[in-house]
Amino acid sequence: MAFELPKLGYDYAALEPHIDARTMEIHYTKHHQAYVNNLNTAIAGTEWEQKSLEDIMANVSKLSAAVRNNGGGHYNHTLYWTVMGPNKGGSPKGDLLEAINQTFGSFDKFKELFTQAGMTRFGSGWAWLVKVGNELKITSTPNQDNPMMDIAEVKGLPLLGADVWEHAYYLKYQNRRNEYLAAFWNVVNWDEVERRFKRT
Amino acid sequence: MPFELPKLPYAADALQPHISKQTIDFHYGKHHQAYVNNLNNLIPGTRFENATLEQMIREADGGIFNNAAQVWNHTFYFESFSPAGPREPNDALATAINETFGSFAAFKEQFTKSALTLFGSGWAWLVKNREGKLEIVQESNAGNPLKSGHTPLLTCDVWEHAYYLDYQNKRPDYLLAYWNVLDWDVIGKRF
Ligand SMILES: [Fe+2]
Ligand SMILES: [Fe+2]
């Protein structure tokens, strides 16, 4: 079964003005689609065609750079689209908010540290909130690596991810990654982040 | 003496339509300038306070390496361009390219492939290696071939900021346009 581009749960313009429609369309239909296509090419005719994306992530150390890069690209973008949404933003609630407060001191402090992870990732990559066992951690990865990969420095379940490749923000924010990361909080879908947090 | 952003040897709109004025304004005016500023903020009080960019590229790591190399790489990149050319190598460099790669067309194909297959942010380089032979190398992020003892001759910035406003995800289109703005007199002098 070849991997497929997942449906986007909202229109390209739905995250305006924080993320513009043109960026969404190119990001989803070109970049994400290319990762899906290249992943399928990279695993064609191998046993990995039958495996889940999570399985592939857990074994990237044994696989080619093409599988690592494109498999990661597919996983990361799939997560990214679902942890954002229209009319979202605000703050987390319940157990997740409590865990964030306990780990980072406050929701504001968490946002500050997550933003810092995104700002200090030199080149292309991702900032993450990760569940490691029962703990929360903030980390960042280069290129399309992610915390699901067996080669990751911080391994765990990613709950929230911000794409800091320049393609994620250049048409609207150009060199101002800080403005993109500030705008990102207005579109975070905390219900989805919480759903991932409660996953066992 | 703090480092300064070197002057561009042409107007910001001089490379149109291949590289837009808007791209030059951001790439040179914002990104290149930011690397200069960051470096000037990072080095006071370190052993690199009076170092050259080349020394920092060879010896530093972390933020000082990243910003010093990015200052050097961007200066080298922007200086390779001119509105008028010539668009093909001449003299000794032309001979060396033909000997190493078979032809200028074959060289362009291999260099383009190197630039297109570099995953993430980075630079494709034509270098003269320690044996004096031409070689194409890829470097991620701020990577610079001086660090491994090569002499850089030509580079192509494939960070998305170099082409996203003009070509978006179409890095191959940027690479096609790239050959139309190179000045092979400048590149030949480096050889
Ligand atoms: Fe992306
Ligand atoms: Fe650049």
Tab-separated table of C-alpha atoms and ligand atoms in Angstrom:
chain	number	residue	atom	x	y	z
A	1	MET	CA	0.000	0.000	0.000
A	2	ALA	CA	1.531	3.210	-1.103
A	3	PHE	CA	1.413	6.160	1.267
A	4	GLU	CA	-1.000	8.933	0.362
A	5	LEU	CA	-1.273	12.626	1.011
A	6	PRO	CA	-3.829	12.883	3.861
A	7	LYS	CA	-6.836	15.161	3.418
A	8	LEU	CA	-6.417	18.621	4.841
A	9	GLY	CA	-9.152	19.270	7.405
A	10	TYR	CA	-9.643	22.906	6.361
A	11	ASP	CA	-9.302	25.268	3.399
A	12	TYR	CA	-5.992	26.772	2.332
A	13	ALA	CA	-7.269	30.183	3.444
A	14	ALA	CA	-8.551	28.941	6.815
A	15	LEU	CA	-5.452	29.938	8.777
A	16	GLU	CA	-5.315	33.488	7.374
A	17	PRO	CA	-3.938	35.942	8.307
A	18	HIS	CA	-1.452	33.918	10.363
A	19	ILE	CA	-0.568	31.479	7.611
A	20	ASP	CA	-1.509	32.670	4.135
A	21	ALA	CA	-3.452	30.605	1.599
A	22	ARG	CA	-0.638	30.571	-0.964
A	23	THR	CA	1.843	29.195	1.553
A	24	MET	CA	-0.662	26.545	2.630
A	25	GLU	CA	-1.380	25.473	-0.933
A	26	ILE	CA	2.257	25.173	-1.990
A	27	HIS	CA	3.307	23.631	1.295
A	28	TYR	CA	0.605	20.969	1.170
A	29	THR	CA	0.267	20.253	-2.557
A	30	LYS	CA	3.933	20.572	-3.511
A	31	HIS	CA	6.226	20.002	-0.540
A	32	HIS	CA	4.171	17.424	1.350
A	33	GLN	CA	3.121	15.685	-1.859
A	34	ALA	CA	6.780	15.433	-2.922
A	35	TYR	CA	7.709	13.775	0.390
A	36	VAL	CA	4.895	11.244	-0.111
A	37	ASN	CA	5.928	10.521	-3.709
A	38	ASN	CA	9.620	10.252	-2.877
A	39	LEU	CA	8.918	8.023	0.118
A	40	ASN	CA	6.880	5.656	-2.051
A	41	THR	CA	9.697	5.543	-4.612
A	42	ALA	CA	12.296	4.930	-1.901
A	43	ILE	CA	10.471	1.933	-0.376
A	44	ALA	CA	9.097	0.456	-3.618
A	45	GLY	CA	9.798	-3.267	-3.810
A	46	THR	CA	11.031	-3.489	-0.213
A	47	GLU	CA	9.430	-4.992	2.904
A	48	TRP	CA	8.859	-1.426	4.161
A	49	GLU	CA	6.026	-1.007	1.680
A	50	GLN	CA	3.880	-3.109	4.046
A	51	LYS	CA	4.915	-1.312	7.226
A	52	SER	CA	3.392	1.628	9.047
A	53	LEU	CA	5.004	5.033	8.963
A	54	GLU	CA	5.641	4.707	12.729
A	55	ASP	CA	7.477	1.438	12.102
A	56	ILE	CA	9.606	3.095	9.457
A	57	MET	CA	10.441	5.964	11.820
A	58	ALA	CA	11.529	3.512	14.519
A	59	ASN	CA	13.983	1.906	12.091
A	60	VAL	CA	15.415	4.786	10.061
A	61	SER	CA	18.942	4.046	11.284
A	62	LYS	CA	18.837	0.917	9.080
A	63	LEU	CA	17.227	2.635	6.097
A	64	SER	CA	18.403	4.922	3.308
A	65	ALA	CA	18.691	8.692	3.584
A	66	ALA	CA	15.799	8.936	1.108
A	67	VAL	CA	13.498	6.973	3.439
A	68	ARG	CA	14.610	8.943	6.485
A	69	ASN	CA	14.182	12.318	4.778
A	70	ASN	CA	10.937	11.642	2.949
A	71	GLY	CA	9.382	9.380	5.572
A	72	GLY	CA	10.145	12.068	8.143
A	73	GLY	CA	8.761	14.717	5.806
A	74	HIS	CA	5.519	12.755	5.451
A	75	TYR	CA	5.148	12.107	9.193
A	76	ASN	CA	6.005	15.658	10.224
A	77	HIS	CA	3.713	17.434	7.780
A	78	THR	CA	0.828	15.062	8.532
A	79	LEU	CA	1.183	16.004	12.196
A	80	TYR	CA	1.643	19.708	11.444
A	81	TRP	CA	-1.645	20.042	9.524
A	82	THR	CA	-3.621	18.404	12.349
A	83	VAL	CA	-2.130	20.410	15.204
A	84	MET	CA	-3.276	23.592	13.466
A	85	GLY	CA	-6.761	24.710	12.606
A	86	PRO	CA	-9.080	27.670	12.021
A	87	ASN	CA	-10.473	29.502	15.055
A	88	LYS	CA	-7.966	27.813	17.318
A	89	GLY	CA	-5.151	29.168	19.417
A	90	GLY	CA	-5.842	30.058	23.042
A	91	SER	CA	-4.359	27.765	25.606
A	92	PRO	CA	-4.371	24.071	26.496
A	93	LYS	CA	-6.730	22.787	29.179
A	94	GLY	CA	-7.050	20.073	31.778
A	95	ASP	CA	-4.289	17.511	32.296
A	96	LEU	CA	-2.189	18.860	29.468
A	97	LEU	CA	-2.211	22.388	30.878
A	98	GLU	CA	-1.333	20.987	34.263
A	99	ALA	CA	1.569	18.987	32.833
A	100	ILE	CA	2.813	22.062	30.943
A	101	ASN	CA	2.614	24.204	34.074
A	102	GLN	CA	4.356	21.571	36.131
A	103	THR	CA	7.153	21.025	33.610
A	104	PHE	CA	7.799	24.527	32.351
A	105	GLY	CA	6.397	26.727	35.132
A	106	SER	CA	3.628	28.314	33.072
A	107	PHE	CA	2.049	28.269	29.631
A	108	ASP	CA	3.867	31.534	28.814
A	109	LYS	CA	7.200	30.045	29.828
A	110	PHE	CA	6.437	26.979	27.686
A	111	LYS	CA	5.722	29.192	24.671
A	112	GLU	CA	8.953	31.043	25.250
A	113	LEU	CA	11.031	27.848	25.383
A	114	PHE	CA	9.286	26.285	22.381
A	115	THR	CA	9.830	29.482	20.371
A	116	GLN	CA	13.467	29.497	21.396
A	117	ALA	CA	13.827	25.899	20.145
A	118	GLY	CA	12.421	27.011	16.796
A	119	MET	CA	14.530	30.159	16.606
A	120	THR	CA	17.816	28.440	17.430
A	121	ARG	CA	17.391	25.579	14.966
A	122	PHE	CA	19.976	26.686	12.408
A	123	GLY	CA	19.013	25.816	8.830
A	124	SER	CA	15.923	23.699	8.202
A	125	GLY	CA	14.074	21.680	10.820
A	126	TRP	CA	11.334	21.430	13.413
A	127	ALA	CA	10.590	22.511	16.985
A	128	TRP	CA	8.740	19.929	19.090
A	129	LEU	CA	6.808	19.362	22.260
A	130	VAL	CA	7.401	15.694	23.022
A	131	LYS	CA	5.992	13.222	25.528
A	132	VAL	CA	8.833	11.079	26.818
A	133	GLY	CA	7.363	8.444	29.103
A	134	ASN	CA	5.193	10.592	31.327
A	135	GLU	CA	7.293	13.702	30.930
A	136	LEU	CA	7.069	16.651	28.586
A	137	LYS	CA	10.146	17.900	26.777
A	138	ILE	CA	10.924	20.573	24.223
A	139	THR	CA	13.393	19.715	21.513
A	140	SER	CA	14.242	20.482	17.912
A	141	THR	CA	15.420	18.310	15.026
A	142	PRO	CA	17.288	19.108	11.798
A	143	ASN	CA	15.721	18.754	8.350
A	144	GLN	CA	12.896	16.168	8.445
A	145	ASP	CA	14.091	14.178	11.436
A	146	ASN	CA	11.649	13.762	14.319
A	147	PRO	CA	11.432	12.335	17.851
A	148	MET	CA	9.821	9.110	16.545
A	149	MET	CA	13.075	8.187	14.838
A	150	ASP	CA	15.464	5.756	16.460
A	151	ILE	CA	18.298	8.182	15.710
A	152	ALA	CA	16.644	11.101	17.559
A	153	GLU	CA	18.433	12.741	20.463
A	154	VAL	CA	15.136	13.107	22.358
A	155	LYS	CA	12.896	10.129	21.569
A	156	GLY	CA	9.199	10.139	22.334
A	157	LEU	CA	5.759	10.944	21.001
A	158	PRO	CA	5.607	14.371	19.330
A	159	LEU	CA	2.559	16.286	20.566
A	160	LEU	CA	3.125	19.599	18.787
A	161	GLY	CA	5.473	20.471	15.943
A	162	ALA	CA	6.359	23.752	14.251
A	163	ASP	CA	7.926	23.550	10.807
A	164	VAL	CA	10.841	26.001	10.665
A	165	TRP	CA	11.940	25.239	7.121
A	166	GLU	CA	11.929	28.573	5.319
A	167	HIS	CA	9.210	27.269	2.964
A	168	ALA	CA	6.806	27.261	5.932
A	169	TYR	CA	6.927	31.049	6.289
A	170	TYR	CA	9.004	32.756	3.604
A	171	LEU	CA	6.214	34.039	1.327
A	172	LYS	CA	4.581	35.882	4.211
A	173	TYR	CA	7.312	36.504	6.764
A	174	GLN	CA	10.557	36.240	4.724
A	175	ASN	CA	13.538	36.357	7.112
A	176	ARG	CA	11.297	37.003	10.150
A	177	ARG	CA	10.974	33.504	11.582
A	178	ASN	CA	10.177	35.091	14.950
A	179	GLU	CA	6.963	36.603	13.545
A	180	TYR	CA	5.899	33.278	12.059
A	181	LEU	CA	6.463	31.540	15.392
A	182	ALA	CA	4.520	34.274	17.198
A	183	ALA	CA	1.627	33.849	14.732
A	184	PHE	CA	1.744	30.053	15.078
A	185	TRP	CA	0.163	30.236	18.567
A	186	ASN	CA	-2.993	31.700	16.996
A	187	VAL	CA	-3.609	28.543	14.974
A	188	VAL	CA	-2.538	25.761	17.346
A	189	ASN	CA	-5.269	23.137	17.713
A	190	TRP	CA	-4.885	22.297	21.398
A	191	ASP	CA	-7.681	19.695	21.250
A	192	GLU	CA	-5.539	17.635	18.891
A	193	VAL	CA	-2.412	18.187	21.000
A	194	GLU	CA	-4.372	17.008	24.041
A	195	ARG	CA	-5.667	13.973	22.146
A	196	ARG	CA	-2.075	12.993	21.357
A	197	PHE	CA	-1.071	13.639	24.974
A	198	LYS	CA	-3.716	11.173	26.190
A	199	ARG	CA	-2.640	8.495	23.723
A	200	THR	CA	-1.014	5.549	25.428
B	1	MET	CA	37.098	46.412	13.991
B	2	PRO	CA	33.636	44.947	13.528
B	3	PHE	CA	32.862	43.128	10.297
B	4	GLU	CA	30.848	45.041	7.736
B	5	LEU	CA	28.451	43.987	5.019
B	6	PRO	CA	30.460	44.313	1.779
B	7	LYS	CA	28.935	46.451	-0.983
B	8	LEU	CA	27.161	44.592	-3.765
B	9	PRO	CA	29.050	45.023	-7.057
B	10	TYR	CA	25.745	45.660	-8.913
B	11	ALA	CA	22.302	47.171	-8.316
B	12	ALA	CA	19.694	45.075	-6.494
B	13	ASP	CA	17.614	44.807	-9.676
B	14	ALA	CA	20.571	43.991	-11.951
B	15	LEU	CA	20.014	40.221	-11.996
B	16	GLN	CA	16.346	40.334	-13.010
B	17	PRO	CA	14.470	38.390	-14.229
B	18	HIS	CA	16.618	35.507	-12.995
B	19	ILE	CA	16.968	36.729	-9.415
B	20	SER	CA	14.487	39.403	-8.423
B	21	LYS	CA	15.227	42.683	-6.687
B	22	GLN	CA	12.975	41.544	-3.865
B	23	THR	CA	15.075	38.422	-3.346
B	24	ILE	CA	18.313	40.443	-3.364
B	25	ASP	CA	16.815	42.982	-0.949
B	26	PHE	CA	16.017	40.254	1.575
B	27	HIS	CA	18.899	37.926	0.878
B	28	TYR	CA	21.612	40.570	0.928
B	29	GLY	CA	19.919	43.288	2.980
B	30	LYS	CA	18.449	41.054	5.697
B	31	HIS	CA	20.011	37.577	5.761
B	32	HIS	CA	23.593	38.532	4.888
B	33	GLN	CA	23.378	41.583	7.160
B	34	ALA	CA	22.042	39.441	10.024
B	35	TYR	CA	24.986	37.051	9.767
B	36	VAL	CA	27.350	40.039	9.949
B	37	ASN	CA	25.510	41.472	12.967
B	38	ASN	CA	25.313	38.116	14.750
B	39	LEU	CA	29.019	37.533	14.257
B	40	ASN	CA	29.902	40.975	15.598
B	41	ASN	CA	27.780	40.234	18.674
B	42	LEU	CA	29.280	36.796	19.231
B	43	ILE	CA	33.033	37.334	19.027
B	44	PRO	CA	33.865	40.047	21.602
B	45	GLY	CA	35.639	38.452	24.529
B	46	THR	CA	36.396	35.212	22.671
B	47	ARG	CA	39.685	34.111	21.109
B	48	PHE	CA	38.200	35.004	17.733
B	49	GLU	CA	37.816	38.700	18.536
B	50	ASN	CA	40.569	39.686	16.084
B	51	ALA	CA	40.398	36.633	13.838
B	52	THR	CA	39.732	36.606	10.104
B	53	LEU	CA	36.621	34.928	8.701
B	54	GLU	CA	38.852	32.187	7.275
B	55	GLN	CA	40.373	31.474	10.692
B	56	MET	CA	36.930	31.222	12.233
B	57	ILE	CA	35.767	28.920	9.432
B	58	ARG	CA	38.753	26.630	10.006
B	59	GLU	CA	38.806	26.676	13.804
B	60	ALA	CA	35.460	27.681	15.287
B	61	ASP	CA	32.271	25.733	15.746
B	62	GLY	CA	28.729	26.517	16.895
B	63	GLY	CA	27.402	30.023	16.433
B	64	ILE	CA	30.727	31.640	15.580
B	65	PHE	CA	31.399	29.101	12.832
B	66	ASN	CA	27.845	29.347	11.488
B	67	ASN	CA	27.814	33.115	11.251
B	68	ALA	CA	31.416	33.560	10.066
B	69	ALA	CA	30.907	30.944	7.352
B	70	GLN	CA	27.581	32.448	6.312
B	71	VAL	CA	29.187	35.906	6.005
B	72	TRP	CA	31.970	34.425	3.849
B	73	ASN	CA	29.629	32.191	1.786
B	74	HIS	CA	27.210	34.993	0.956
B	75	THR	CA	29.962	37.433	0.013
B	76	PHE	CA	31.448	34.778	-2.269
B	77	TYR	CA	28.016	33.965	-3.744
B	78	PHE	CA	26.957	37.552	-4.449
B	79	GLU	CA	30.357	38.434	-5.924
B	80	SER	CA	30.024	35.613	-8.500
B	81	PHE	CA	27.188	37.419	-10.242
B	82	SER	CA	27.084	40.282	-12.707
B	83	PRO	CA	24.485	41.632	-15.101
B	84	ALA	CA	26.766	41.141	-18.131
B	85	GLY	CA	28.771	37.944	-17.807
B	86	PRO	CA	30.687	36.282	-19.525
B	87	ARG	CA	28.376	33.291	-18.990
B	88	GLU	CA	30.912	30.603	-19.816
B	89	PRO	CA	34.345	29.805	-18.401
B	90	ASN	CA	37.431	30.748	-20.369
B	91	ASP	CA	41.177	30.073	-20.447
B	92	ALA	CA	42.686	27.716	-17.875
B	93	LEU	CA	39.458	27.150	-15.952
B	94	ALA	CA	37.597	26.202	-19.141
B	95	THR	CA	40.341	23.677	-19.919
B	96	ALA	CA	40.235	22.246	-16.396
B	97	ILE	CA	36.424	21.945	-16.496
B	98	ASN	CA	36.547	20.155	-19.841
B	99	GLU	CA	39.280	17.810	-18.634
B	100	THR	CA	37.513	16.974	-15.374
B	101	PHE	CA	33.874	16.815	-16.406
B	102	GLY	CA	34.072	16.273	-20.188
B	103	SER	CA	32.411	19.549	-21.142
B	104	PHE	CA	30.896	22.700	-19.659
B	105	ALA	CA	27.448	21.203	-20.244
B	106	ALA	CA	28.396	18.040	-18.344
B	107	PHE	CA	29.808	20.140	-15.507
B	108	LYS	CA	26.592	22.164	-15.295
B	109	GLU	CA	24.598	18.956	-15.154
B	110	GLN	CA	26.682	17.509	-12.313
B	111	PHE	CA	26.754	20.750	-10.346
B	112	THR	CA	22.982	21.125	-10.749
B	113	LYS	CA	22.450	17.570	-9.558
B	114	SER	CA	24.563	18.285	-6.497
B	115	ALA	CA	22.509	21.415	-5.736
B	116	LEU	CA	19.181	19.626	-6.276
B	117	THR	CA	19.978	16.577	-4.155
B	118	LEU	CA	21.198	18.553	-1.152
B	119	PHE	CA	18.453	17.905	1.384
B	120	GLY	CA	17.538	20.870	3.570
B	121	SER	CA	19.599	24.063	3.656
B	122	GLY	CA	23.120	24.347	2.304
B	123	TRP	CA	25.499	25.088	-0.528
B	124	ALA	CA	26.792	23.340	-3.653
B	125	TRP	CA	30.436	24.115	-4.442
B	126	LEU	CA	32.959	23.814	-7.230
B	127	VAL	CA	36.352	23.595	-5.536
B	128	LYS	CA	40.000	23.003	-6.318
B	129	ASN	CA	41.029	20.207	-3.973
B	130	ARG	CA	44.395	19.687	-2.238
B	131	GLU	CA	45.734	17.931	-5.356
B	132	GLY	CA	44.750	20.873	-7.522
B	133	LYS	CA	41.895	18.951	-9.147
B	134	LEU	CA	38.368	20.260	-9.624
B	135	GLU	CA	35.665	18.684	-7.538
B	136	ILE	CA	31.973	19.310	-6.788
B	137	VAL	CA	31.057	19.124	-3.107
B	138	GLN	CA	27.898	19.608	-1.041
B	139	GLU	CA	27.885	21.370	2.312
B	140	SER	CA	24.915	21.514	4.710
B	141	ASN	CA	23.737	24.694	6.408
B	142	ALA	CA	26.745	27.042	6.780
B	143	GLY	CA	29.307	24.479	5.578
B	144	ASN	CA	32.365	25.835	3.777
B	145	PRO	CA	34.972	23.733	1.915
B	146	LEU	CA	37.883	25.772	3.366
B	147	LYS	CA	37.363	23.676	6.485
B	148	SER	CA	38.486	20.557	4.613
B	149	GLY	CA	41.362	22.263	2.804
B	150	HIS	CA	39.673	22.916	-0.545
B	151	THR	CA	39.883	26.170	-2.492
B	152	PRO	CA	36.339	27.339	-3.276
B	153	LEU	CA	35.755	28.538	-6.860
B	154	LEU	CA	31.982	28.735	-7.198
B	155	THR	CA	28.971	28.244	-4.951
B	156	CYS	CA	25.203	28.049	-5.182
B	157	ASP	CA	23.079	28.865	-2.142
B	158	VAL	CA	20.253	26.353	-1.885
B	159	TRP	CA	18.768	27.599	1.350
B	160	GLU	CA	15.115	28.143	0.461
B	161	HIS	CA	15.502	31.893	1.147
B	162	ALA	CA	17.734	32.107	-1.955
B	163	TYR	CA	14.878	31.225	-4.302
B	164	TYR	CA	11.548	30.936	-2.521
B	165	LEU	CA	10.142	34.370	-3.442
B	166	ASP	CA	10.985	33.805	-7.121
B	167	TYR	CA	10.601	30.038	-7.578
B	168	GLN	CA	8.930	28.637	-4.396
B	169	ASN	CA	9.391	24.856	-4.276
B	170	LYS	CA	10.882	24.778	-7.786
B	171	ARG	CA	14.573	24.609	-6.943
B	172	PRO	CA	15.318	23.237	-10.462
B	173	ASP	CA	14.027	26.493	-12.001
B	174	TYR	CA	16.325	28.511	-9.743
B	175	LEU	CA	19.272	26.355	-10.806
B	176	LEU	CA	18.424	26.938	-14.476
B	177	ALA	CA	18.330	30.685	-13.901
B	178	TYR	CA	21.556	30.628	-11.877
B	179	TRP	CA	23.743	30.030	-14.959
B	180	ASN	CA	22.355	33.230	-16.526
B	181	VAL	CA	23.804	35.515	-13.854
B	182	LEU	CA	27.273	34.048	-13.237
B	183	ASP	CA	30.355	36.059	-14.142
B	184	TRP	CA	33.038	33.575	-15.232
B	185	ASP	CA	35.745	36.281	-15.240
B	186	VAL	CA	35.322	36.527	-11.465
B	187	ILE	CA	35.234	32.745	-11.071
B	188	GLY	CA	38.271	32.297	-13.374
B	189	LYS	CA	40.365	34.668	-11.233
B	190	ARG	CA	39.711	32.478	-8.185
B	191	PHE	CA	41.171	29.519	-10.105
C	1	FE	FE	7.405	21.972	5.516
C	2	FE	FE	21.573	32.601	1.664
